[in-house]
Coordinates of C-alpha atoms in Angstrom, one line a residue:
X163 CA -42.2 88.1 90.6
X164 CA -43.5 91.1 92.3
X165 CA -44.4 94.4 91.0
X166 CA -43.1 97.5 92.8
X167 CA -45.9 100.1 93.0
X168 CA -44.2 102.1 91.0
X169 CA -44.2 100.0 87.9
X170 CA -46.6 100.7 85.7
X171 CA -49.3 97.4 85.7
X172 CA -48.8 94.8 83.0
X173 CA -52.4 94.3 82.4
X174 CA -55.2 97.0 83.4
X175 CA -58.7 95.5 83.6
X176 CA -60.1 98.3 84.9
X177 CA -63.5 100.6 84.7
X178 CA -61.5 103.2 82.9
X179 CA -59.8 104.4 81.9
X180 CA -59.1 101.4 79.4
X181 CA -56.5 100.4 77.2
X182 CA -56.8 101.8 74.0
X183 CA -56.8 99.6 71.0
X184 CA -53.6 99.6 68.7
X185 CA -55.4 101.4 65.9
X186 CA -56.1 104.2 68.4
X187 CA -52.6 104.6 69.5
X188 CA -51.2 104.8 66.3
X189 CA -53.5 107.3 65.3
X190 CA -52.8 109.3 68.1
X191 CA -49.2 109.7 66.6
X192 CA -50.3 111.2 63.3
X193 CA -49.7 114.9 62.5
X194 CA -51.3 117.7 64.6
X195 CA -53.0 119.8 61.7
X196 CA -53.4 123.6 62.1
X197 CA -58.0 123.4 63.4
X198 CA -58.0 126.0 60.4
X199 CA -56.4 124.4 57.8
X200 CA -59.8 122.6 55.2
X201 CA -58.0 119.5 55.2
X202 CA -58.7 119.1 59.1
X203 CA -62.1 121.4 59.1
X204 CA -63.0 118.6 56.1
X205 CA -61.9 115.7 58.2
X206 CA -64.2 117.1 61.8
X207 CA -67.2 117.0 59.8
X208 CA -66.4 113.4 58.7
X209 CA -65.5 112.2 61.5
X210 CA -68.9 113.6 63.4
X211 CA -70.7 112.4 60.8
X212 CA -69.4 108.9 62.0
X213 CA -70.1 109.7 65.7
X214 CA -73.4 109.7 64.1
X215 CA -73.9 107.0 62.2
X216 CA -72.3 104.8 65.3
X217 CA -74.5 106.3 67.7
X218 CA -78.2 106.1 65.7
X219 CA -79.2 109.8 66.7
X220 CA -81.0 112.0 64.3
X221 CA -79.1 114.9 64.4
X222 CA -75.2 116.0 64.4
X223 CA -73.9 115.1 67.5
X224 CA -71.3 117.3 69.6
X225 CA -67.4 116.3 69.9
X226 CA -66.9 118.2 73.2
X227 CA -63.0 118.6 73.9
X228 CA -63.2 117.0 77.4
X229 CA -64.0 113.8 78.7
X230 CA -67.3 113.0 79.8
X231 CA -67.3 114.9 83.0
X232 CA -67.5 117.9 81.0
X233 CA -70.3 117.1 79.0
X234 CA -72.3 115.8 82.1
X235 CA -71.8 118.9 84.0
X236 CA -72.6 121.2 80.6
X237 CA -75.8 118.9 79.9
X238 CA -77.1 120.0 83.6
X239 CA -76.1 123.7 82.9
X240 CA -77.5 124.0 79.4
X241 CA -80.8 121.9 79.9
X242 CA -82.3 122.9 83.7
X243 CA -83.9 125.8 83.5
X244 CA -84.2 127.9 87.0
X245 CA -88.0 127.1 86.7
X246 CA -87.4 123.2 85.9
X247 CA -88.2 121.0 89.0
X248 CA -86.5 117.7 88.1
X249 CA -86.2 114.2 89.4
X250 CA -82.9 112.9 89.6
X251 CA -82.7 108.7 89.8
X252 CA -80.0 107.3 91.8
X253 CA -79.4 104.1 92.2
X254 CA -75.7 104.1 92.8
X255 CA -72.5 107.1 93.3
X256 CA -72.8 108.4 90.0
X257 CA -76.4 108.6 89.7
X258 CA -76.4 110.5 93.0
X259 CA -73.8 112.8 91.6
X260 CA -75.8 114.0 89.0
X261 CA -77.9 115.6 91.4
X262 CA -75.4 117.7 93.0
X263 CA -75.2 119.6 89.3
X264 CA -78.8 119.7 88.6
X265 CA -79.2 121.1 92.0
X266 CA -77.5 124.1 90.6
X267 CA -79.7 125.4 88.0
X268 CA -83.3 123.9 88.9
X269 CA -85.9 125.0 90.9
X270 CA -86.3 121.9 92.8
X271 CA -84.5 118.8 92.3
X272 CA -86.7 115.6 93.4
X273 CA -84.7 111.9 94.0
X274 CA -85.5 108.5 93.7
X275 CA -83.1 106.7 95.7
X276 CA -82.5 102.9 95.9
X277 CA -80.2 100.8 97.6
X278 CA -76.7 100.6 95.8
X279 CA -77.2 97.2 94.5
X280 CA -80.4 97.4 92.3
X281 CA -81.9 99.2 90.3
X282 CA -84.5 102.1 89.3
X283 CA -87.9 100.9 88.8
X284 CA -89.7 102.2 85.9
X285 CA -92.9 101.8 87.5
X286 CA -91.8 103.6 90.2
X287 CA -90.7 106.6 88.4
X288 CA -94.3 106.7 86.8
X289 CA -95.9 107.0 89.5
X290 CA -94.0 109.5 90.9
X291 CA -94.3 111.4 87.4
X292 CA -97.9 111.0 88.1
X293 CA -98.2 112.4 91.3
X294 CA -95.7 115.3 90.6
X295 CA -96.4 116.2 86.9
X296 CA -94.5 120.3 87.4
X297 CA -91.1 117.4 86.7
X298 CA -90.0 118.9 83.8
X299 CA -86.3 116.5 83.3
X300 CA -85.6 113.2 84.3
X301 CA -82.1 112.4 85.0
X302 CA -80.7 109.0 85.4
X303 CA -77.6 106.9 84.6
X304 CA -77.3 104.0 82.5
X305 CA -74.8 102.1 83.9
X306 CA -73.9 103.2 87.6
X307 CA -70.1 101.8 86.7
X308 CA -69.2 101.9 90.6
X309 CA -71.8 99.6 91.4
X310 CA -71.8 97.3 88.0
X311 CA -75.7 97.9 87.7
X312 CA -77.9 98.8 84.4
X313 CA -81.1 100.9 84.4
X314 CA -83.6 100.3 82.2
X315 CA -83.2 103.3 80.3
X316 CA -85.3 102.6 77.4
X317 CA -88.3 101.9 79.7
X318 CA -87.7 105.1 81.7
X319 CA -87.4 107.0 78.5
X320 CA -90.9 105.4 77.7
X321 CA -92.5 106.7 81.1
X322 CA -90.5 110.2 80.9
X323 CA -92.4 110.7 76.9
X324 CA -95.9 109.5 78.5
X325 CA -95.7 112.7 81.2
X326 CA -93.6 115.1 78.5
X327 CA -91.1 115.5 80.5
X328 CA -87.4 115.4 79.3
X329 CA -84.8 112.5 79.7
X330 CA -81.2 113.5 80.3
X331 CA -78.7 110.1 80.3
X332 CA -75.8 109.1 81.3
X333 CA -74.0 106.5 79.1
X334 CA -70.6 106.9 79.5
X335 CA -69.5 103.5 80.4
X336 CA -72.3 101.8 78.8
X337 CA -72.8 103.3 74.7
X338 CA -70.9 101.4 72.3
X339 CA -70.5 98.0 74.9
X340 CA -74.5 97.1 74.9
X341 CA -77.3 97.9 72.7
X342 CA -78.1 101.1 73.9
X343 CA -79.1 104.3 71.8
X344 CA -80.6 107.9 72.1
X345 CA -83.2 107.1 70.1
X346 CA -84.6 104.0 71.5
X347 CA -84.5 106.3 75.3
X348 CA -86.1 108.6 73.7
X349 CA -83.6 111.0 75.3
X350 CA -83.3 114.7 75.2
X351 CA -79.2 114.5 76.2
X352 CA -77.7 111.7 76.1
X353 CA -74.1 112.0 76.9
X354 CA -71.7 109.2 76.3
X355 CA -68.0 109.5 75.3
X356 CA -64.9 107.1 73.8
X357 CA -63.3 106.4 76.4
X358 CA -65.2 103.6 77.9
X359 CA -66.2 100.5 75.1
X360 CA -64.5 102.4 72.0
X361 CA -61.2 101.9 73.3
X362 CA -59.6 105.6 73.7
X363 CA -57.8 107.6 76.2
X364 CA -59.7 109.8 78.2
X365 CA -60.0 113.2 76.6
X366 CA -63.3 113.9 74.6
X367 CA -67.0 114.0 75.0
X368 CA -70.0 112.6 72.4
X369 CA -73.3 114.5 73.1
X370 CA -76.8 113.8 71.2
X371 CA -79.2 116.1 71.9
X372 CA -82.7 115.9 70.4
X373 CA -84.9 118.2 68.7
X374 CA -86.5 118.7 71.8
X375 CA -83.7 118.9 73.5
X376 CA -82.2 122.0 71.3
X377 CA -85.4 124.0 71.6
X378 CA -85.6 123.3 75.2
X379 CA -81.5 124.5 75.6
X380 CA -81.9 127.1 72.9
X381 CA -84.8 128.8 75.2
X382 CA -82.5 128.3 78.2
X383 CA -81.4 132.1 79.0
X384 CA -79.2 130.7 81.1
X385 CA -77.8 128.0 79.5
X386 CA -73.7 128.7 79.0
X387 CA -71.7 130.4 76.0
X388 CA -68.6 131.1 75.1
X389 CA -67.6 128.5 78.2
X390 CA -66.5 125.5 78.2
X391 CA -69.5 123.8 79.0
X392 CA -71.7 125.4 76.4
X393 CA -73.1 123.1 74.0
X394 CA -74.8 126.0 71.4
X395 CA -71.0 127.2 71.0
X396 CA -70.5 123.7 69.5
X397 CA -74.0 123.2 67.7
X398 CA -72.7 123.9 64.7
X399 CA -69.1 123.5 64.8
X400 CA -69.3 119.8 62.9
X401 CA -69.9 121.6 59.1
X402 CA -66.8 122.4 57.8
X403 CA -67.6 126.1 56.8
X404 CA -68.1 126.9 60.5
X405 CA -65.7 128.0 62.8
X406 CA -64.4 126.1 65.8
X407 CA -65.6 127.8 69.6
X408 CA -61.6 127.1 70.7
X409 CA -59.1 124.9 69.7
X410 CA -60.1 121.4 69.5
X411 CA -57.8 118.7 70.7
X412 CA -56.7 117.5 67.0
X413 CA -54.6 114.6 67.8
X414 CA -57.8 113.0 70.1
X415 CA -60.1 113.3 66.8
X416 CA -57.5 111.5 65.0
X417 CA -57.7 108.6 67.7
X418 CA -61.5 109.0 67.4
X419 CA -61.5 108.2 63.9
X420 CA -59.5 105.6 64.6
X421 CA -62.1 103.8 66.9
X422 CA -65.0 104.6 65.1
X423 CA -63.4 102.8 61.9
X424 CA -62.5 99.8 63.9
X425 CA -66.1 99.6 66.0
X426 CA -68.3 100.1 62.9
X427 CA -66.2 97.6 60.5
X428 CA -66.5 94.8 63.4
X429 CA -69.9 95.8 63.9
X430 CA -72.0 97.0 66.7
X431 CA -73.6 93.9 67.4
X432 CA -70.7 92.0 67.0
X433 CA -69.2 94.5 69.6
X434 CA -71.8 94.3 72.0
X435 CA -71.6 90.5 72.0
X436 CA -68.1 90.0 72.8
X437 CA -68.8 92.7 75.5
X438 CA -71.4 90.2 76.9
X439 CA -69.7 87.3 76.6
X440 CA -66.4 88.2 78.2
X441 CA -68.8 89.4 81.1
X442 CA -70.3 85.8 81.5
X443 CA -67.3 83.9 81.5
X444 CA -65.9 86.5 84.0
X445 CA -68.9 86.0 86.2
X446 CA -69.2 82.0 86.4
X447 CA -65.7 82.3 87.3
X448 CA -66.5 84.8 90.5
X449 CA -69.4 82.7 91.7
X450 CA -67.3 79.1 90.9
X451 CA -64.8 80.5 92.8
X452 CA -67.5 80.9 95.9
X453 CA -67.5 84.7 95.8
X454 CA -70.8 86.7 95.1
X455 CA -71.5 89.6 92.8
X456 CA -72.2 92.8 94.0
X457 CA -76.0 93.4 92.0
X458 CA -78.6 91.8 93.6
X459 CA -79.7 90.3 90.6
X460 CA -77.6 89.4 87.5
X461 CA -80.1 90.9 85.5
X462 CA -79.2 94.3 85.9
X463 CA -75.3 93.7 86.4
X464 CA -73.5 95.4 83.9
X465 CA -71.8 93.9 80.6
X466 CA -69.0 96.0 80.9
X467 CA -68.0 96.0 83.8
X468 CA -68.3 93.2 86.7
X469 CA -68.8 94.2 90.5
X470 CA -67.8 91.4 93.1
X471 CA -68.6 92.2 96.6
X472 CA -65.8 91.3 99.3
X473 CA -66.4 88.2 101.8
X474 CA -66.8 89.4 105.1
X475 CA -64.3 90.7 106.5
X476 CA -62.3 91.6 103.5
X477 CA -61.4 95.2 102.2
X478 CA -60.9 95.4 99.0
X479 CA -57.9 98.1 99.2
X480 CA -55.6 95.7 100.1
X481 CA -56.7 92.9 97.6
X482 CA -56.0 95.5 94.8
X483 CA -52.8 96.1 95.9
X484 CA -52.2 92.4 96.4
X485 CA -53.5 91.2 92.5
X486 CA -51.5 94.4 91.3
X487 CA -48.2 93.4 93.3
X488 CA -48.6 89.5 92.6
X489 CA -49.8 89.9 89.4
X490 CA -49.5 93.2 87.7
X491 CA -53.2 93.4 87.4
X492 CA -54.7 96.4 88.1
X493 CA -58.5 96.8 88.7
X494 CA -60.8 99.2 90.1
X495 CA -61.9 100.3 93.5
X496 CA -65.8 101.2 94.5
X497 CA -66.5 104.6 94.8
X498 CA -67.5 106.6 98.0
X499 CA -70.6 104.6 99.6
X500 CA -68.8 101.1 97.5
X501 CA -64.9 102.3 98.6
X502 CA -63.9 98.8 100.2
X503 CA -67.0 96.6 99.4
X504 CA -66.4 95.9 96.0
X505 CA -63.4 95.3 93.3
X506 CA -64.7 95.8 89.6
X507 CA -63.5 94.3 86.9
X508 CA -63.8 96.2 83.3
X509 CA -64.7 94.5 80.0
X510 CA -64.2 97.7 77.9
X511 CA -63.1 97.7 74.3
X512 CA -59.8 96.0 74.1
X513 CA -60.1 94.0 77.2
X514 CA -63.5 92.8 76.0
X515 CA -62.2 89.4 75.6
X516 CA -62.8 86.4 77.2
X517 CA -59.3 85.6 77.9
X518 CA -58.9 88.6 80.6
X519 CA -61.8 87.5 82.4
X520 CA -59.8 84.4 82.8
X521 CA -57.0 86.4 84.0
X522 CA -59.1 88.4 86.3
X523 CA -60.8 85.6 87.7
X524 CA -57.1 84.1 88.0
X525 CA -55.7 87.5 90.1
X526 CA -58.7 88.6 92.1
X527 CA -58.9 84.8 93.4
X528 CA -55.2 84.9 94.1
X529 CA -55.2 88.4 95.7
X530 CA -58.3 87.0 97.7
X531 CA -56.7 83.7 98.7
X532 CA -53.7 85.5 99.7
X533 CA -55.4 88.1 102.1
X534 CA -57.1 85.3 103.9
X535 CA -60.6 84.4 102.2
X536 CA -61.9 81.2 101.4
X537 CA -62.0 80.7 97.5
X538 CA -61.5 77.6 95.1
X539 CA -59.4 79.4 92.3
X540 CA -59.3 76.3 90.3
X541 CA -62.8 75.9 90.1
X542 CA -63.5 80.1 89.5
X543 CA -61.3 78.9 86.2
X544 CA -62.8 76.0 85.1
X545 CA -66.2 77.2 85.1
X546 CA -65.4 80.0 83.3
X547 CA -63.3 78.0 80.6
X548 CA -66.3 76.1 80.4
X549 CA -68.7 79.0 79.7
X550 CA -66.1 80.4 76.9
X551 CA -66.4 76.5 75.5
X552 CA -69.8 76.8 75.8
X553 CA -69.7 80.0 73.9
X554 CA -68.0 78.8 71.3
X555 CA -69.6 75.5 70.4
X556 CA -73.2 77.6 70.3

């Protein structure tokens, strides 16, 4: 059977926005309590106190009521200074992004660029620290999700501390999927939010901003308030004597609570390996199948999300379109300078389970086969049976 465009997909194994998990959606339906009323005030602190704990940071995080976008742009407002010179790291669209914001409010905005496919060298960015030490902020992004590649954030927090400059991350589609943290980058802002790995609909922003970071914000004349994207308006909003900026979105903090239960009762580690794992089994399908992944090396490809580039000659639009008709699979397109080259395949929260890499390695080689590349289907599958198997007898 084919699906009419219109039909919504049966299964979406995208880069988000995900599927949310059950425990989300029937949280979503519970009642909308006045923001006022000491029962929900009560129940905001509790749950940021959660966003806490399930992040490591060290101090009250923000609950922004946007998704991540929002935060990202408010983390460039609210942290560059007009007499910050800062070195934004791109090594993919998003990454590259960033820069258009920070361009906004510094004095200078230095880039290291790499090709699309790799990633940042932390060596590299120490030396550049060292022969430019007026960098005040470092910018990068964890996991450049239209490319399917991980910096080594940890390692360029490391190098950022060493030249006392300030790291501002991006870990939207990465926190809560791998073992990634504030603390362990070392991170002024670090800006993630739940509707990547923790499995909710796209709507809210987590923030953790160091004690660094505050003072660094906090003497910041022009960093925002009473907007939108001002993160002092929302400093203190967590405690439940304090009042709320503007309404918060009260049904999307129930759905929070939801996730946060559900991730810290299976555990993080537990989390972050079934993340992994349903990345494997996706990717010794793809190269089984004779198609190659889009990162140059498999170390830095992305646990949550799997980027295969397209045999020559192949665009990916219509490959899409093909697994979504065929199949009712919907994945995701590349983004700008990756629009065409690349199909990704999420492995976020719910579909973080090795049985939908089988499927995806199932409906991209279909979709392939059927727009006129060369692929052995059968073998994509057995292969990546064999590393679930494999998985399993360990």
């Amino acid at each position: 059977m084919r699906y009419p465009e219109t039909k919504s997909p049966v299964f979406t194994l995208t880069a988000g926005p995900v599927d949310a998990y059950p425990e989300v959606l029937r949280a979503l339906g519970k009642t909308v309590l006045y923001d006022y009323d000491p029962a929900f005030q009560a129940f905001f602190e509790n749950v940021t106190m959660k966003v806490q704990r399930a992040l490591g940071c060290d101090l009250p995080p923000l609950i922004l009521q946007g998704e991540p976008v929002l935060a990202l742009e408010g983390a460039a407002a609210s942290l560059i200074a007009k007499e910050d010179v800062v070195v934004n790291l791109a090594s993919g669209v998003y990454g590259k992004g960033f820069g258009y914001w920070a361009k906004r409010y510094a004095k200078r905005v230095e880039e290291i660029e790499v090709a699309y496919d790799t990633a940042i060298d932390p060596d590299q960015v120490r030396s550049f620290l060292k022969e430019n030490p007026e960098v005040s902020v470092v910018c990068v992004c964890h996991h450049d999700t239209p490319s399917g590649t991980i910096n080594d954030i940890d390692a360029i927090g490391a190098v950022a501390a060493e030249a006392g400059a300030l790291l501002l991350v991006d870990a939207v589609s990465s926190w809560a999927g791998m073992p990634t943290s504030p603390s362990s980058s070392q991170a002024a802002v670090y800006v993630t939010g739940p509707n990547k790995c923790l499995g909710c609909p796209p709507s809210l922003s987590l923030v953790a901003v160091s004690e660094q970071g505050w003072a660094k914000i906090e003497g910041n004349p022009d960093a925002p308030f009473a907007s939108m994207l001002s993160f002092t308006d929302w400093k203190n909003a967590w405690k439940k004597t304090e009042p709320f900026p503007f309404t918060p979105s009260v049904a999307e903090i129930n759905g929070l609570d939801a996730a946060l239960d559900r991730y810290l009762e299976e555990g993080p580690e537990a989390v972050w390996e079934r993340h992994a794992l349903t990345a494997t089994v996706c990717r010794e399908g793809i190269k089984a199948m004779g198609v190659d992944l889009w990162p140059a090396s498999e170390d830095i490809a992305s646990p949550t999300a799997t980027a295969v580039r397209m045999p020559d000659g192949i665009d990916a639009g219509p490959v899409l379109a093909e697994a979504r008709a065929r199949y009712g699979v919907s994945m995701s397109a590349g983004r700008a300078e990756t629009l065409g080259k690349l199909i990704r395949i999420g492995h976020m929260g719910p579909t973080a389970q090795p049985a939908y890499a089988l499927l995806a390695v199932s409906a991209l080689g279909g979709a392939l086969k059927a727009s006129g590349a060369t692929v052995d289907v059968a073998a994509g599958l057995a292969a990546a049976q064999a590393a679930w198997d494999a998985a399993i007898d360990d």
